[in-house]
C-alpha cells in the first residue's frame, strides 16, 4: 500500500500542498482530480521524491520513505510517468524502453516485455528505431506509459496521461491503463484534469483544490454525486 500522511509541499515560501493524505491499495486505481494548478503534479512528485516535502510522511508498504531520495524510491518499485513528455528524445523508442526495463525489476524477460508493448501499441513497433523526440504527442505518451509499466513497478504514478491528446488516442491509452491495472494488481495513482474519464477507470478519487483535499471517496459515488457542487465543478 502507498500512503501519504498529512503532507505539505512548498517551493521556497510558496506552499502548494497543505496536509494532504491519501491511500492507494494494491489492485486499485486512485484518481487525483483538480483544476490546473490544484497541486496534482506536486502530490505525485512528493510521492516519487522530486518535490520538497515540508512536513508529513510518505510510506511504501509501511516503510517511511520521506527521507529517501527519488532513485532509491524507484528501486523500491515506484514508477512515475511524469507530465510533459519526459523521454530521452534523441534515443529510439526501443532504446528508451530498454533503458527503463534495465532499471526496473526485470520481472519479465526483455523479449517478452518488448513484445507486450508492441502488441499493445503496434505503432511503436513501426517506430521502434525512430528517435522518440520525432514521434507525435500521442505516440510519445504511449512510450512514456510503456516505459513506466515495463519496469514491473509495485506502485505506478501517472500524471495527466490524456494531456493535449486527441480523443481516439486518449481512449487507447485509457484502455491500456485499465487493462494494466487489472493484470498487474499494483497500486496506481492517476492524476487527471478530466475527472469523468479518471473516475470511470478508478476505484477511489481525491479532489484537490488549491493544494487541499476538498473531497474524497469511492469513484462511483463521486461520479454519481454530480449534485455536489465541489465535484460538479470538475466534471
Ligand atoms: P497542472 O495540471 O497545471 O500540472 P497541477 O494540479 O498538477 O496543475 P501543480 O503542477 O502541482 O498543479 O502546481 C501547483 C502549484 O504549484 C501551481 O500554482 C504551480 O504554479 C506551483 N508550482 C509547481 N511547480 C513549481 C515549482 N517548481 N516552483 C514553484 N512553483 C511551482
PDB file of C-alpha atoms and ligand atoms in Angstrom:
ATOM      1  CA  UNK A   1       0.000   0.000   0.000  1.00  0.00           C
ATOM      2  CA  UNK A   2       1.072   3.537  -0.757  1.00  0.00           C
ATOM      3  CA  UNK A   3       0.255   6.123   1.889  1.00  0.00           C
ATOM      4  CA  UNK A   4       0.544   9.875   2.026  1.00  0.00           C
ATOM      5  CA  UNK A   5       0.050  11.251   5.522  1.00  0.00           C
ATOM      6  CA  UNK A   6      -0.562  14.937   6.141  1.00  0.00           C
ATOM      7  CA  UNK A   7       1.908  16.029   3.510  1.00  0.00           C
ATOM      8  CA  UNK A   8       2.666  19.680   2.851  1.00  0.00           C
ATOM      9  CA  UNK A   9       4.842  20.757  -0.070  1.00  0.00           C
ATOM     10  CA  UNK A  10       6.393  24.184  -0.562  1.00  0.00           C
ATOM     11  CA  UNK A  11       8.519  25.656  -3.318  1.00  0.00           C
ATOM     12  CA  UNK A  12      10.500  28.227  -1.351  1.00  0.00           C
ATOM     13  CA  UNK A  13       7.999  30.302   0.572  1.00  0.00           C
ATOM     14  CA  UNK A  14       5.066  29.174  -1.552  1.00  0.00           C
ATOM     15  CA  UNK A  15       3.090  26.311  -0.092  1.00  0.00           C
ATOM     16  CA  UNK A  16       1.326  24.364  -2.835  1.00  0.00           C
ATOM     17  CA  UNK A  17       0.056  21.355  -0.847  1.00  0.00           C
ATOM     18  CA  UNK A  18      -1.346  21.548   2.663  1.00  0.00           C
ATOM     19  CA  UNK A  19      -1.865  18.477   4.889  1.00  0.00           C
ATOM     20  CA  UNK A  20      -2.781  16.111   2.085  1.00  0.00           C
ATOM     21  CA  UNK A  21      -3.469  12.457   2.947  1.00  0.00           C
ATOM     22  CA  UNK A  22      -4.154   9.652   0.507  1.00  0.00           C
ATOM     23  CA  UNK A  23      -4.185   5.870   0.499  1.00  0.00           C
ATOM     24  CA  UNK A  24      -3.645   3.731  -2.594  1.00  0.00           C
ATOM     25  CA  UNK A  25      -4.168  -0.001  -2.132  1.00  0.00           C
ATOM     26  CA  UNK A  26      -2.637  -2.710  -4.314  1.00  0.00           C
ATOM     27  CA  UNK A  27      -5.007  -3.778  -7.085  1.00  0.00           C
ATOM     28  CA  UNK A  28      -6.743  -0.405  -7.164  1.00  0.00           C
ATOM     29  CA  UNK A  29      -6.537   2.800  -9.143  1.00  0.00           C
ATOM     30  CA  UNK A  30      -6.757   6.058  -7.221  1.00  0.00           C
ATOM     31  CA  UNK A  31      -7.660   9.218  -9.115  1.00  0.00           C
ATOM     32  CA  UNK A  32      -6.285  12.614  -8.087  1.00  0.00           C
ATOM     33  CA  UNK A  33      -8.502  15.279  -9.589  1.00  0.00           C
ATOM     34  CA  UNK A  34      -8.397  19.032  -9.700  1.00  0.00           C
ATOM     35  CA  UNK A  35      -8.132  22.035 -11.951  1.00  0.00           C
ATOM     36  CA  UNK A  36      -4.962  23.446 -13.406  1.00  0.00           C
ATOM     37  CA  UNK A  37      -2.554  24.347 -10.596  1.00  0.00           C
ATOM     38  CA  UNK A  38      -4.534  22.498  -7.893  1.00  0.00           C
ATOM     39  CA  UNK A  39      -1.414  20.557  -6.896  1.00  0.00           C
ATOM     40  CA  UNK A  40      -1.885  17.175  -8.596  1.00  0.00           C
ATOM     41  CA  UNK A  41       1.620  17.037 -10.086  1.00  0.00           C
ATOM     42  CA  UNK A  42       3.161  18.289  -6.853  1.00  0.00           C
ATOM     43  CA  UNK A  43       1.481  15.448  -4.969  1.00  0.00           C
ATOM     44  CA  UNK A  44       2.811  12.836  -7.389  1.00  0.00           C
ATOM     45  CA  UNK A  45       6.227  14.486  -7.299  1.00  0.00           C
ATOM     46  CA  UNK A  46       6.203  14.367  -3.494  1.00  0.00           C
ATOM     47  CA  UNK A  47       5.418  10.637  -3.630  1.00  0.00           C
ATOM     48  CA  UNK A  48       8.290   9.964  -6.032  1.00  0.00           C
ATOM     49  CA  UNK A  49      10.717  12.191  -4.118  1.00  0.00           C
ATOM     50  CA  UNK A  50      11.237  15.086  -6.521  1.00  0.00           C
ATOM     51  CA  UNK A  51       9.137  17.742  -4.776  1.00  0.00           C
ATOM     52  CA  UNK A  52      10.221  19.290  -1.470  1.00  0.00           C
ATOM     53  CA  UNK A  53       8.099  17.808   1.344  1.00  0.00           C
ATOM     54  CA  UNK A  54       7.907  20.299   4.192  1.00  0.00           C
ATOM     55  CA  UNK A  55       6.016  18.098   6.640  1.00  0.00           C
ATOM     56  CA  UNK A  56       4.139  14.833   6.803  1.00  0.00           C
ATOM     57  CA  UNK A  57       5.228  11.410   5.601  1.00  0.00           C
ATOM     58  CA  UNK A  58       5.082   9.030   2.675  1.00  0.00           C
ATOM     59  CA  UNK A  59       5.025   5.282   3.207  1.00  0.00           C
ATOM     60  CA  UNK A  60       5.508   2.360   0.845  1.00  0.00           C
ATOM     61  CA  UNK A  61       4.049  -0.784   2.425  1.00  0.00           C
ATOM     62  CA  UNK A  62       4.506   0.714   5.865  1.00  0.00           C
ATOM     63  CA  UNK A  63       8.108   1.834   5.253  1.00  0.00           C
ATOM     64  CA  UNK A  64       8.618   5.557   5.734  1.00  0.00           C
ATOM     65  CA  UNK A  65      10.367   6.778   2.575  1.00  0.00           C
ATOM     66  CA  UNK A  66      10.001  10.518   3.186  1.00  0.00           C
ATOM     67  CA  UNK A  67      13.762  10.983   3.576  1.00  0.00           C
ATOM     68  CA  UNK A  68      14.699   8.502   0.874  1.00  0.00           C
ATOM     69  CA  UNK A  69      15.878  10.028  -2.445  1.00  0.00           C
ATOM     70  CA  UNK A  70      13.948   9.526  -5.673  1.00  0.00           C
ATOM     71  CA  UNK A  71      16.319   6.988  -7.243  1.00  0.00           C
ATOM     72  CA  UNK A  72      16.023   4.729  -4.208  1.00  0.00           C
ATOM     73  CA  UNK A  73      12.234   5.017  -4.208  1.00  0.00           C
ATOM     74  CA  UNK A  74      12.387   3.847  -7.810  1.00  0.00           C
ATOM     75  CA  UNK A  75      14.366   0.825  -6.643  1.00  0.00           C
ATOM     76  CA  UNK A  76      11.658   0.136  -4.080  1.00  0.00           C
ATOM     77  CA  UNK A  77       9.267  -0.319  -7.006  1.00  0.00           C
ATOM     78  CA  UNK A  78       7.942   3.151  -7.797  1.00  0.00           C
ATOM     79  CA  UNK A  79       7.457   4.235 -11.412  1.00  0.00           C
ATOM     80  CA  UNK A  80       6.381   7.770 -12.260  1.00  0.00           C
ATOM     81  CA  UNK A  81       5.148   8.683 -15.737  1.00  0.00           C
ATOM     82  CA  UNK A  82       5.581  12.434 -15.490  1.00  0.00           C
ATOM     83  CA  UNK A  83       3.633  15.149 -17.189  1.00  0.00           C
ATOM     84  CA  UNK A  84       5.382  16.916 -20.056  1.00  0.00           C
ATOM     85  CA  UNK A  85       6.590  14.027 -22.199  1.00  0.00           C
ATOM     86  CA  UNK A  86       9.803  13.260 -20.325  1.00  0.00           C
ATOM     87  CA  UNK A  87      11.728  10.930 -22.596  1.00  0.00           C
ATOM     88  CA  UNK A  88      15.296  10.642 -23.799  1.00  0.00           C
ATOM     89  CA  UNK A  89      14.299  12.286 -27.039  1.00  0.00           C
ATOM     90  CA  UNK A  90      17.394  11.536 -29.145  1.00  0.00           C
ATOM     91  CA  UNK A  91      17.140   7.838 -28.234  1.00  0.00           C
ATOM     92  CA  UNK A  92      14.986   5.486 -30.265  1.00  0.00           C
ATOM     93  CA  UNK A  93      11.688   4.185 -28.924  1.00  0.00           C
ATOM     94  CA  UNK A  94      13.216   0.767 -28.360  1.00  0.00           C
ATOM     95  CA  UNK A  95      16.238   2.160 -26.519  1.00  0.00           C
ATOM     96  CA  UNK A  96      14.004   4.208 -24.219  1.00  0.00           C
ATOM     97  CA  UNK A  97      12.056   1.050 -23.410  1.00  0.00           C
ATOM     98  CA  UNK A  98      15.245  -0.955 -22.946  1.00  0.00           C
ATOM     99  CA  UNK A  99      16.760   1.588 -20.547  1.00  0.00           C
ATOM    100  CA  UNK A 100      13.619   1.694 -18.482  1.00  0.00           C
ATOM    101  CA  UNK A 101      13.357  -2.094 -18.380  1.00  0.00           C
ATOM    102  CA  UNK A 102      17.016  -2.346 -17.277  1.00  0.00           C
ATOM    103  CA  UNK A 103      16.413  -0.067 -14.314  1.00  0.00           C
ATOM    104  CA  UNK A 104      13.259  -1.887 -13.286  1.00  0.00           C
ATOM    105  CA  UNK A 105      12.546  -5.171 -11.544  1.00  0.00           C
ATOM    106  CA  UNK A 106      13.146  -7.233 -14.742  1.00  0.00           C
ATOM    107  CA  UNK A 107      10.259  -9.440 -13.653  1.00  0.00           C
ATOM    108  CA  UNK A 108       9.596 -10.282 -17.296  1.00  0.00           C
ATOM    109  CA  UNK A 109      12.425 -11.157 -19.741  1.00  0.00           C
ATOM    110  CA  UNK A 110      13.280  -8.344 -22.156  1.00  0.00           C
ATOM    111  CA  UNK A 111      11.947 -10.003 -25.360  1.00  0.00           C
ATOM    112  CA  UNK A 112       8.599 -10.723 -23.701  1.00  0.00           C
ATOM    113  CA  UNK A 113       8.382  -7.260 -22.174  1.00  0.00           C
ATOM    114  CA  UNK A 114       9.094  -5.649 -25.544  1.00  0.00           C
ATOM    115  CA  UNK A 115       6.613  -7.876 -27.360  1.00  0.00           C
ATOM    116  CA  UNK A 116       3.923  -6.963 -24.810  1.00  0.00           C
ATOM    117  CA  UNK A 117       4.443  -3.262 -25.518  1.00  0.00           C
ATOM    118  CA  UNK A 118       4.381  -3.741 -29.290  1.00  0.00           C
ATOM    119  CA  UNK A 119       1.291  -5.958 -29.112  1.00  0.00           C
ATOM    120  CA  UNK A 120      -0.484  -3.264 -27.163  1.00  0.00           C
ATOM    121  CA  UNK A 121       0.752  -0.322 -29.247  1.00  0.00           C
ATOM    122  CA  UNK A 122       1.607  -1.660 -32.738  1.00  0.00           C
ATOM    123  CA  UNK A 123       2.542   1.835 -33.916  1.00  0.00           C
ATOM    124  CA  UNK A 124       5.518   1.706 -31.521  1.00  0.00           C
ATOM    125  CA  UNK A 125       6.823  -1.418 -33.283  1.00  0.00           C
ATOM    126  CA  UNK A 126       6.730   0.524 -36.550  1.00  0.00           C
ATOM    127  CA  UNK A 127       8.616   3.393 -34.908  1.00  0.00           C
ATOM    128  CA  UNK A 128      10.975   1.162 -32.892  1.00  0.00           C
ATOM    129  CA  UNK A 129      14.153   2.727 -34.300  1.00  0.00           C
ATOM    130  CA  UNK A 130      12.927   6.301 -34.657  1.00  0.00           C
ATOM    131  CA  UNK A 131      14.243   8.893 -32.157  1.00  0.00           C
ATOM    132  CA  UNK A 132      11.377   9.273 -29.703  1.00  0.00           C
ATOM    133  CA  UNK A 133      11.502  13.075 -29.945  1.00  0.00           C
ATOM    134  CA  UNK A 134      10.269  12.777 -33.538  1.00  0.00           C
ATOM    135  CA  UNK A 135       7.062  10.959 -32.572  1.00  0.00           C
ATOM    136  CA  UNK A 136       3.656  12.621 -32.297  1.00  0.00           C
ATOM    137  CA  UNK A 137       2.425  13.666 -28.838  1.00  0.00           C
ATOM    138  CA  UNK A 138       0.168  10.621 -28.576  1.00  0.00           C
ATOM    139  CA  UNK A 139       2.931   8.226 -29.576  1.00  0.00           C
ATOM    140  CA  UNK A 140       5.296   9.836 -27.063  1.00  0.00           C
ATOM    141  CA  UNK A 141       2.674   9.361 -24.360  1.00  0.00           C
ATOM    142  CA  UNK A 142       2.445   5.669 -25.322  1.00  0.00           C
ATOM    143  CA  UNK A 143       6.227   5.388 -24.911  1.00  0.00           C
ATOM    144  CA  UNK A 144       6.172   7.196 -21.556  1.00  0.00           C
ATOM    145  CA  UNK A 145       3.480   4.956 -20.130  1.00  0.00           C
ATOM    146  CA  UNK A 146       5.132   1.856 -21.547  1.00  0.00           C
ATOM    147  CA  UNK A 147       8.476   2.917 -20.023  1.00  0.00           C
ATOM    148  CA  UNK A 148       6.749   3.095 -16.642  1.00  0.00           C
ATOM    149  CA  UNK A 149       4.894  -0.213 -16.924  1.00  0.00           C
ATOM    150  CA  UNK A 150       7.816  -2.153 -18.450  1.00  0.00           C
ATOM    151  CA  UNK A 151       9.670  -1.737 -15.145  1.00  0.00           C
ATOM    152  CA  UNK A 152       7.124  -4.051 -13.460  1.00  0.00           C
ATOM    153  CA  UNK A 153       6.530  -1.474 -10.720  1.00  0.00           C
ATOM    154  CA  UNK A 154       4.733  -2.066  -7.433  1.00  0.00           C
ATOM    155  CA  UNK A 155       3.400   1.492  -7.381  1.00  0.00           C
ATOM    156  CA  UNK A 156       2.648   3.446 -10.540  1.00  0.00           C
ATOM    157  CA  UNK A 157       2.078   7.202 -10.771  1.00  0.00           C
ATOM    158  CA  UNK A 158       0.509   8.530 -13.974  1.00  0.00           C
ATOM    159  CA  UNK A 159       0.441  12.287 -14.411  1.00  0.00           C
ATOM    160  CA  UNK A 160      -2.228  13.562 -16.822  1.00  0.00           C
ATOM    161  CA  UNK A 161      -1.863  10.861 -19.461  1.00  0.00           C
ATOM    162  CA  UNK A 162      -4.607  12.492 -21.543  1.00  0.00           C
ATOM    163  CA  UNK A 163      -2.999  15.936 -21.673  1.00  0.00           C
ATOM    164  CA  UNK A 164      -3.140  17.500 -25.124  1.00  0.00           C
ATOM    165  CA  UNK A 165      -4.095  14.281 -26.917  1.00  0.00           C
ATOM    166  CA  UNK A 166      -6.796  13.530 -29.486  1.00  0.00           C
ATOM    167  CA  UNK A 167      -9.826  11.653 -28.074  1.00  0.00           C
ATOM    168  CA  UNK A 168      -9.028   8.473 -30.030  1.00  0.00           C
ATOM    169  CA  UNK A 169      -5.523   8.334 -28.520  1.00  0.00           C
ATOM    170  CA  UNK A 170      -6.896   9.095 -25.055  1.00  0.00           C
ATOM    171  CA  UNK A 171      -9.233   6.091 -25.436  1.00  0.00           C
ATOM    172  CA  UNK A 172      -6.350   3.828 -26.438  1.00  0.00           C
ATOM    173  CA  UNK A 173      -4.229   4.989 -23.525  1.00  0.00           C
ATOM    174  CA  UNK A 174      -7.057   4.605 -21.014  1.00  0.00           C
ATOM    175  CA  UNK A 175      -7.871   1.151 -22.338  1.00  0.00           C
ATOM    176  CA  UNK A 176      -4.250   0.255 -21.704  1.00  0.00           C
ATOM    177  CA  UNK A 177      -4.316   1.708 -18.174  1.00  0.00           C
ATOM    178  CA  UNK A 178      -7.491  -0.225 -17.312  1.00  0.00           C
ATOM    179  CA  UNK A 179      -6.058  -3.435 -18.689  1.00  0.00           C
ATOM    180  CA  UNK A 180      -2.705  -2.950 -16.947  1.00  0.00           C
ATOM    181  CA  UNK A 181      -4.435  -2.194 -13.645  1.00  0.00           C
ATOM    182  CA  UNK A 182      -6.419  -5.429 -13.887  1.00  0.00           C
ATOM    183  CA  UNK A 183      -3.445  -7.564 -14.919  1.00  0.00           C
ATOM    184  CA  UNK A 184      -0.815  -6.168 -12.577  1.00  0.00           C
ATOM    185  CA  UNK A 185      -2.681  -5.899  -9.266  1.00  0.00           C
ATOM    186  CA  UNK A 186      -0.484  -2.960  -8.215  1.00  0.00           C
ATOM    187  CA  UNK A 187      -1.367   0.411  -6.680  1.00  0.00           C
ATOM    188  CA  UNK A 188      -1.905   3.051  -9.370  1.00  0.00           C
ATOM    189  CA  UNK A 189      -2.299   6.776  -8.714  1.00  0.00           C
ATOM    190  CA  UNK A 190      -3.693   8.673 -11.676  1.00  0.00           C
ATOM    191  CA  UNK A 191      -3.686  12.484 -11.760  1.00  0.00           C
ATOM    192  CA  UNK A 192      -6.170  13.927 -14.242  1.00  0.00           C
ATOM    193  CA  UNK A 193      -7.993  17.123 -15.038  1.00  0.00           C
ATOM    194  CA  UNK A 194     -10.559  15.100 -16.992  1.00  0.00           C
ATOM    195  CA  UNK A 195     -12.423  13.920 -13.905  1.00  0.00           C
ATOM    196  CA  UNK A 196     -15.168  11.889 -15.569  1.00  0.00           C
ATOM    197  CA  UNK A 197     -12.636   9.885 -17.522  1.00  0.00           C
ATOM    198  CA  UNK A 198     -10.461   9.216 -14.483  1.00  0.00           C
ATOM    199  CA  UNK A 199     -13.378   8.335 -12.187  1.00  0.00           C
ATOM    200  CA  UNK A 200     -14.650   5.781 -14.717  1.00  0.00           C
ATOM    201  CA  UNK A 201     -11.399   3.804 -14.560  1.00  0.00           C
ATOM    202  CA  UNK A 202     -10.581   4.295 -10.875  1.00  0.00           C
ATOM    203  CA  UNK A 203     -11.765   2.845  -7.583  1.00  0.00           C
ATOM    204  CA  UNK A 204     -11.303   5.902  -5.402  1.00  0.00           C
ATOM    205  CA  UNK A 205     -10.891   9.579  -6.054  1.00  0.00           C
ATOM    206  CA  UNK A 206      -9.457  12.617  -4.282  1.00  0.00           C
ATOM    207  CA  UNK A 207     -10.351  16.133  -5.371  1.00  0.00           C
ATOM    208  CA  UNK A 208      -7.710  18.787  -4.787  1.00  0.00           C
ATOM    209  CA  UNK A 209      -8.372  22.473  -4.716  1.00  0.00           C
ATOM    210  CA  UNK A 210      -5.589  24.968  -4.097  1.00  0.00           C
ATOM    211  CA  UNK A 211      -3.423  22.300  -2.533  1.00  0.00           C
ATOM    212  CA  UNK A 212      -6.006  20.773  -0.205  1.00  0.00           C
ATOM    213  CA  UNK A 213      -8.170  17.683  -0.432  1.00  0.00           C
ATOM    214  CA  UNK A 214     -11.705  19.024  -0.592  1.00  0.00           C
ATOM    215  CA  UNK A 215     -13.485  15.756  -1.321  1.00  0.00           C
ATOM    216  CA  UNK A 216     -12.670  12.053  -1.498  1.00  0.00           C
ATOM    217  CA  UNK A 217     -14.491   8.788  -1.703  1.00  0.00           C
ATOM    218  CA  UNK A 218     -15.194   5.861  -3.969  1.00  0.00           C
ATOM    219  CA  UNK A 219     -15.237   6.787  -7.629  1.00  0.00           C
ATOM    220  CA  UNK A 220     -18.814   5.601  -8.315  1.00  0.00           C
ATOM    221  CA  UNK A 221     -20.110   7.879  -5.599  1.00  0.00           C
ATOM    222  CA  UNK A 222     -18.034  10.838  -6.762  1.00  0.00           C
ATOM    223  CA  UNK A 223     -19.215  10.262 -10.310  1.00  0.00           C
ATOM    224  CA  UNK A 224     -22.855   9.912  -9.342  1.00  0.00           C
ATOM    225  CA  UNK A 225     -22.668  12.808  -6.963  1.00  0.00           C
ATOM    226  CA  UNK A 226     -22.916  15.414  -9.677  1.00  0.00           C
ATOM    227  CA  UNK A 227     -25.301  17.350  -7.477  1.00  0.00           C
ATOM    228  CA  UNK A 228     -22.485  18.042  -5.038  1.00  0.00           C
ATOM    229  CA  UNK A 229     -21.082  21.308  -6.207  1.00  0.00           C
ATOM    230  CA  UNK A 230     -17.490  20.578  -5.234  1.00  0.00           C
ATOM    231  CA  UNK A 231     -17.267  17.640  -7.582  1.00  0.00           C
ATOM    232  CA  UNK A 232     -19.558  19.069 -10.209  1.00  0.00           C
ATOM    233  CA  UNK A 233     -17.177  21.912 -10.864  1.00  0.00           C
ATOM    234  CA  UNK A 234     -14.613  19.370 -12.081  1.00  0.00           C
ATOM    235  CA  UNK A 235     -16.907  17.231 -14.250  1.00  0.00           C
TER     236      UNK A 235
HETATM  237  P1  LIG B   1      -1.298  21.217 -13.855  1.00  0.00           P
HETATM  238  O1  LIG B   1      -2.439  20.410 -14.336  1.00  0.00           O
HETATM  239  O2  LIG B   1      -1.235  22.567 -14.463  1.00  0.00           O
HETATM  240  O3  LIG B   1       0.011  20.495 -13.876  1.00  0.00           O
HETATM  241  P2  LIG B   1      -1.423  20.614 -11.079  1.00  0.00           P
HETATM  242  O4  LIG B   1      -2.717  20.395 -10.396  1.00  0.00           O
HETATM  243  O5  LIG B   1      -0.631  19.418 -11.433  1.00  0.00           O
HETATM  244  O6  LIG B   1      -1.638  21.529 -12.331  1.00  0.00           O
HETATM  245  P3  LIG B   1       0.968  21.601  -9.850  1.00  0.00           P
HETATM  246  O7  LIG B   1       1.737  21.490 -11.140  1.00  0.00           O
HETATM  247  O8  LIG B   1       1.281  20.683  -8.766  1.00  0.00           O
HETATM  248  O9  LIG B   1      -0.591  21.556 -10.136  1.00  0.00           O
HETATM  249  O10 LIG B   1       1.135  23.097  -9.344  1.00  0.00           O
HETATM  250  C1  LIG B   1       0.572  23.541  -8.107  1.00  0.00           C
HETATM  251  C2  LIG B   1       1.081  24.939  -7.854  1.00  0.00           C
HETATM  252  O11 LIG B   1       2.486  24.889  -7.627  1.00  0.00           O
HETATM  253  C3  LIG B   1       0.868  25.880  -9.018  1.00  0.00           C
HETATM  254  O12 LIG B   1       0.496  27.127  -8.507  1.00  0.00           O
HETATM  255  C4  LIG B   1       2.221  25.960  -9.665  1.00  0.00           C
HETATM  256  O13 LIG B   1       2.422  27.208 -10.275  1.00  0.00           O
HETATM  257  C5  LIG B   1       3.157  25.771  -8.483  1.00  0.00           C
HETATM  258  N1  LIG B   1       4.425  25.130  -8.845  1.00  0.00           N
HETATM  259  C6  LIG B   1       4.572  23.931  -9.438  1.00  0.00           C
HETATM  260  N2  LIG B   1       5.881  23.626  -9.602  1.00  0.00           N
HETATM  261  C7  LIG B   1       6.578  24.668  -9.085  1.00  0.00           C
HETATM  262  C8  LIG B   1       7.979  24.968  -8.921  1.00  0.00           C
HETATM  263  N3  LIG B   1       8.905  24.113  -9.323  1.00  0.00           N
HETATM  264  N4  LIG B   1       8.290  26.148  -8.336  1.00  0.00           N
HETATM  265  C9  LIG B   1       7.349  26.998  -7.910  1.00  0.00           C
HETATM  266  N5  LIG B   1       6.008  26.784  -8.008  1.00  0.00           N
HETATM  267  C10 LIG B   1       5.636  25.638  -8.593  1.00  0.00           C
END
